[in-house]
PDB file of C-alpha atoms in Angstrom:
ATOM      1  CA  MET A   1       8.264   9.821  39.243  1.00  0.00           C
ATOM      2  CA  ASP A   2       8.293  13.518  40.128  1.00  0.00           C
ATOM      3  CA  LYS A   3       4.842  14.908  39.844  1.00  0.00           C
ATOM      4  CA  ARG A   4       6.078  18.181  37.596  1.00  0.00           C
ATOM      5  CA  VAL A   5       6.186  15.545  34.814  1.00  0.00           C
ATOM      6  CA  ARG A   6       2.485  14.583  35.395  1.00  0.00           C
ATOM      7  CA  ASN A   7      -0.707  16.388  35.384  1.00  0.00           C
ATOM      8  CA  PRO A   8      -3.292  15.330  37.764  1.00  0.00           C
ATOM      9  CA  PHE A   9      -4.469  13.094  35.581  1.00  0.00           C
ATOM     10  CA  GLY A  10      -1.590  11.175  35.413  1.00  0.00           C
ATOM     11  CA  HIS A  11      -0.566  12.176  31.826  1.00  0.00           C
ATOM     12  CA  LEU A  12       2.865  13.426  30.390  1.00  0.00           C
ATOM     13  CA  LEU A  13       3.489  17.195  30.792  1.00  0.00           C
ATOM     14  CA  VAL A  14       7.120  17.152  29.150  1.00  0.00           C
ATOM     15  CA  CYS A  15       8.614  14.972  26.627  1.00  0.00           C
ATOM     16  CA  PRO A  16       9.918  11.161  27.191  1.00  0.00           C
ATOM     17  CA  SER A  17      13.330  12.205  26.462  1.00  0.00           C
ATOM     18  CA  LYS A  18      13.511  14.422  29.649  1.00  0.00           C
ATOM     19  CA  LEU A  19      12.536  12.009  31.875  1.00  0.00           C
ATOM     20  CA  ASN A  20      15.387  10.069  33.595  1.00  0.00           C
ATOM     21  CA  HIS A  21      15.484   6.230  33.459  1.00  0.00           C
ATOM     22  CA  LEU A  22      13.634   4.703  35.458  1.00  0.00           C
ATOM     23  CA  GLU A  23      10.617   6.904  34.323  1.00  0.00           C
ATOM     24  CA  ARG A  24      11.615   5.881  30.776  1.00  0.00           C
ATOM     25  CA  CYS A  25      11.336   2.914  31.466  1.00  0.00           C
ATOM     26  CA  GLN A  26       8.155   3.163  33.670  1.00  0.00           C
ATOM     27  CA  GLU A  27       5.967   5.437  30.523  1.00  0.00           C
ATOM     28  CA  LEU A  28       7.126   2.317  28.292  1.00  0.00           C
ATOM     29  CA  ALA A  29       5.569   0.046  30.892  1.00  0.00           C
ATOM     30  CA  ARG A  30       2.742   2.398  30.643  1.00  0.00           C
ATOM     31  CA  CYS A  31       2.101   2.586  27.303  1.00  0.00           C
ATOM     32  CA  ALA A  32       3.110  -1.337  27.589  1.00  0.00           C
ATOM     33  CA  GLY A  33       0.169  -2.170  28.969  1.00  0.00           C
ATOM     34  CA  LEU A  34      -1.955   0.605  26.880  1.00  0.00           C
ATOM     35  CA  LEU A  35      -1.407  -1.932  23.760  1.00  0.00           C
ATOM     36  CA  LEU A  36      -2.696  -5.317  25.806  1.00  0.00           C
ATOM     37  CA  ALA A  37      -6.451  -3.870  26.175  1.00  0.00           C
ATOM     38  CA  GLN A  38      -6.385  -2.592  22.891  1.00  0.00           C
ATOM     39  CA  THR A  39      -9.098  -4.164  20.997  1.00  0.00           C
ATOM     40  CA  GLY A  40     -10.208  -4.041  16.661  1.00  0.00           C
ATOM     41  CA  PRO A  41      -8.126  -5.675  13.793  1.00  0.00           C
ATOM     42  CA  ASN A  42      -4.679  -5.158  14.794  1.00  0.00           C
ATOM     43  CA  GLN A  43      -5.100  -6.585  18.181  1.00  0.00           C
ATOM     44  CA  LYS A  44      -2.624  -9.513  17.308  1.00  0.00           C
ATOM     45  CA  THR A  45      -0.161  -6.615  16.976  1.00  0.00           C
ATOM     46  CA  TYR A  46      -0.783  -4.254  19.748  1.00  0.00           C
ATOM     47  CA  THR A  47      -0.318  -8.070  21.870  1.00  0.00           C
ATOM     48  CA  TRP A  48       2.927  -8.997  20.289  1.00  0.00           C
ATOM     49  CA  LEU A  49       4.083  -5.261  21.128  1.00  0.00           C
ATOM     50  CA  GLY A  50       2.722  -4.803  24.209  1.00  0.00           C
ATOM     51  CA  ASP A  51       4.383  -8.292  25.323  1.00  0.00           C
ATOM     52  CA  ASN A  52       7.529  -7.834  24.003  1.00  0.00           C
ATOM     53  CA  ILE A  53       8.353  -4.422  25.316  1.00  0.00           C
ATOM     54  CA  LEU A  54       7.195  -6.130  28.653  1.00  0.00           C
ATOM     55  CA  LYS A  55       9.522  -9.545  27.935  1.00  0.00           C
ATOM     56  CA  ALA A  56      12.660  -6.713  27.053  1.00  0.00           C
ATOM     57  CA  LEU A  57      11.764  -4.687  30.277  1.00  0.00           C
ATOM     58  CA  ASN A  58      11.582  -7.151  32.786  1.00  0.00           C
ATOM     59  CA  ASN A  59      14.356  -8.961  31.312  1.00  0.00           C
ATOM     60  CA  ASP A  60      16.820  -6.469  30.573  1.00  0.00           C
ATOM     61  CA  GLN A  61      16.543  -7.360  27.082  1.00  0.00           C
ATOM     62  CA  SER A  62      17.354  -4.570  24.223  1.00  0.00           C
ATOM     63  CA  LEU A  63      13.855  -3.899  22.377  1.00  0.00           C
ATOM     64  CA  ASP A  64      15.378  -4.896  18.937  1.00  0.00           C
ATOM     65  CA  GLU A  65      16.432  -8.032  19.813  1.00  0.00           C
ATOM     66  CA  THR A  66      12.833  -8.683  21.396  1.00  0.00           C
ATOM     67  CA  LEU A  67      11.126  -7.499  18.887  1.00  0.00           C
ATOM     68  CA  GLY A  68      13.222  -9.460  16.017  1.00  0.00           C
ATOM     69  CA  ILE A  69      13.771  -6.159  14.445  1.00  0.00           C
ATOM     70  CA  ARG A  70      17.656  -6.729  14.412  1.00  0.00           C
ATOM     71  CA  PRO A  71      18.480  -7.652  11.073  1.00  0.00           C
ATOM     72  CA  PRO A  72      20.875 -11.468  10.917  1.00  0.00           C
ATOM     73  CA  ARG A  73      24.472 -10.925  11.154  1.00  0.00           C
ATOM     74  CA  GLY A  74      26.025  -9.560   8.135  1.00  0.00           C
ATOM     75  CA  SER A  75      22.419  -8.887   6.862  1.00  0.00           C
ATOM     76  CA  ARG A  76      22.403  -5.488   5.342  1.00  0.00           C
ATOM     77  CA  GLN A  77      18.517  -6.149   5.116  1.00  0.00           C
ATOM     78  CA  THR A  78      17.534  -3.257   7.951  1.00  0.00           C
ATOM     79  CA  TYR A  79      14.066  -0.832   7.772  1.00  0.00           C
ATOM     80  CA  ALA A  80      16.630   2.162   6.652  1.00  0.00           C
ATOM     81  CA  ASN A  81      18.015   0.496   4.054  1.00  0.00           C
ATOM     82  CA  TRP A  82      14.877  -1.174   2.930  1.00  0.00           C
ATOM     83  CA  LYS A  83      12.738   2.342   3.299  1.00  0.00           C
ATOM     84  CA  GLN A  84      15.218   4.237   1.446  1.00  0.00           C
ATOM     85  CA  GLN A  85      14.996   1.977  -1.431  1.00  0.00           C
ATOM     86  CA  THR A  86      10.875   1.915  -2.215  1.00  0.00           C
ATOM     87  CA  GLN A  87      11.789   6.260  -2.094  1.00  0.00           C
ATOM     88  CA  ARG A  88      14.206   5.453  -4.815  1.00  0.00           C
ATOM     89  CA  ASN A  89      12.324   3.082  -6.626  1.00  0.00           C
ATOM     90  CA  ASN A  90       9.257   5.407  -6.485  1.00  0.00           C
ATOM     91  CA  LEU A  91      11.155   7.821  -7.732  1.00  0.00           C
ATOM     92  CA  ILE A  92      12.738   6.048 -10.575  1.00  0.00           C
ATOM     93  CA  LEU A  93       8.946   5.090 -11.324  1.00  0.00           C
ATOM     94  CA  ARG A  94       7.372   8.691 -11.211  1.00  0.00           C
ATOM     95  CA  PHE A  95      10.553   9.490 -13.471  1.00  0.00           C
ATOM     96  CA  ALA A  96       9.519   7.283 -16.165  1.00  0.00           C
ATOM     97  CA  ASN A  97       5.678   7.722 -15.902  1.00  0.00           C
ATOM     98  CA  GLU A  98       6.647  11.803 -16.120  1.00  0.00           C
ATOM     99  CA  CYS A  99       9.081  11.182 -19.294  1.00  0.00           C
ATOM    100  CA  GLY A 100       6.169   9.024 -20.475  1.00  0.00           C
ATOM    101  CA  SER A 101       7.227   5.759 -21.299  1.00  0.00           C
ATOM    102  CA  ASP A 102       9.888   3.384 -19.672  1.00  0.00           C
ATOM    103  CA  GLY A 103      12.601   4.018 -22.703  1.00  0.00           C
ATOM    104  CA  LYS A 104      12.591   7.359 -22.406  1.00  0.00           C
ATOM    105  CA  ALA A 105      13.377   7.326 -19.129  1.00  0.00           C
ATOM    106  CA  GLU A 106      15.953   4.893 -19.984  1.00  0.00           C
ATOM    107  CA  ALA A 107      17.484   7.293 -22.449  1.00  0.00           C
ATOM    108  CA  VAL A 108      17.513   9.831 -19.897  1.00  0.00           C
ATOM    109  CA  PHE A 109      19.408   7.657 -17.695  1.00  0.00           C
ATOM    110  CA  HIS A 110      22.347   6.125 -20.270  1.00  0.00           C
ATOM    111  CA  GLY A 111      23.186   9.495 -21.191  1.00  0.00           C
ATOM    112  CA  LYS A 112      21.554   9.358 -24.691  1.00  0.00           C
ATOM    113  CA  GLN A 113      18.995  12.483 -24.272  1.00  0.00           C
ATOM    114  CA  PRO A 114      18.801  14.806 -22.151  1.00  0.00           C
ATOM    115  CA  CYS A 115      17.047  15.631 -18.790  1.00  0.00           C
ATOM    116  CA  PRO A 116      13.311  17.303 -19.703  1.00  0.00           C
ATOM    117  CA  GLU A 117      13.453  20.623 -18.639  1.00  0.00           C
ATOM    118  CA  ASN A 118      10.116  19.956 -16.770  1.00  0.00           C
ATOM    119  CA  LEU A 119      11.955  16.324 -14.689  1.00  0.00           C
ATOM    120  CA  VAL A 120      15.790  18.430 -13.347  1.00  0.00           C
ATOM    121  CA  GLY A 121      14.356  18.356  -9.966  1.00  0.00           C
ATOM    122  CA  LEU A 122      13.558  14.831  -9.974  1.00  0.00           C
ATOM    123  CA  TYR A 123      16.076  14.057 -11.491  1.00  0.00           C
ATOM    124  CA  SER A 124      18.496  15.850  -9.410  1.00  0.00           C
ATOM    125  CA  GLN A 125      16.565  13.981  -6.403  1.00  0.00           C
ATOM    126  CA  LEU A 126      17.143  10.517  -7.765  1.00  0.00           C
ATOM    127  CA  LYS A 127      20.630  11.737  -8.311  1.00  0.00           C
ATOM    128  CA  ALA A 128      21.572  11.772  -4.494  1.00  0.00           C
ATOM    129  CA  PHE A 129      20.337   8.470  -3.678  1.00  0.00           C
ATOM    130  CA  GLY A 130      23.726   7.777  -6.311  1.00  0.00           C
ATOM    131  CA  ARG A 131      23.472   5.026  -9.016  1.00  0.00           C
ATOM    132  CA  LEU A 132      20.453   5.709 -11.218  1.00  0.00           C
ATOM    133  CA  PRO A 133      19.266   2.327 -13.565  1.00  0.00           C
ATOM    134  CA  ASN A 134      21.855   1.214 -16.235  1.00  0.00           C
ATOM    135  CA  SER A 135      20.664  -1.637 -17.316  1.00  0.00           C
ATOM    136  CA  PRO A 136      18.205  -2.394 -20.377  1.00  0.00           C
ATOM    137  CA  GLY A 137      14.745  -2.637 -19.190  1.00  0.00           C
ATOM    138  CA  SER A 138      15.756  -1.502 -15.524  1.00  0.00           C
ATOM    139  CA  VAL A 139      13.232   0.437 -14.898  1.00  0.00           C
ATOM    140  CA  SER A 140      10.221  -1.796 -16.806  1.00  0.00           C
ATOM    141  CA  ARG A 141      11.793  -4.813 -14.547  1.00  0.00           C
ATOM    142  CA  LEU A 142      11.179  -2.409 -11.303  1.00  0.00           C
ATOM    143  CA  ARG A 143       7.703  -1.641 -12.347  1.00  0.00           C
ATOM    144  CA  ASN A 144       6.930  -5.701 -12.927  1.00  0.00           C
ATOM    145  CA  LEU A 145       8.218  -6.241  -9.392  1.00  0.00           C
ATOM    146  CA  LYS A 146       6.355  -2.933  -8.097  1.00  0.00           C
ATOM    147  CA  SER A 147       3.212  -4.695  -9.123  1.00  0.00           C
ATOM    148  CA  ASP A 148       3.641  -7.993  -7.971  1.00  0.00           C
ATOM    149  CA  THR A 149       4.466  -6.918  -4.297  1.00  0.00           C
ATOM    150  CA  ARG A 150       1.037  -5.242  -4.412  1.00  0.00           C
TER     151      ARG A 150
END
């Protein structure tokens, strides 16, 4: 590696994105070694991640394939979709809590009641996610679903 990218102790002085392809791969292998050297309660995760990074580098495979994080063909179950759905669900429950009940929140969602003034910002955030809950009891079902997964 070019000496200008590291200090005398071997630590990177630049963002890894500034490295060339080979240097990034070498840095990734170094990080995998650090993960494999970790101990503690998350050691199995560190070992799994370190082993799979090295496997991907050594076998010229893609990381998402090696780590098994690529969704099945045709599936929309990506981490990004899950995260967005979780954020939406949390906003819905927060809105219902701020309204005072699930029924009051559903009345706002169905257009039967106007949105309380203090919740207009939160309501706008919810609308930005797309469709609002529209079936009877949807907020309560969501609340039960969230409590089952804790």
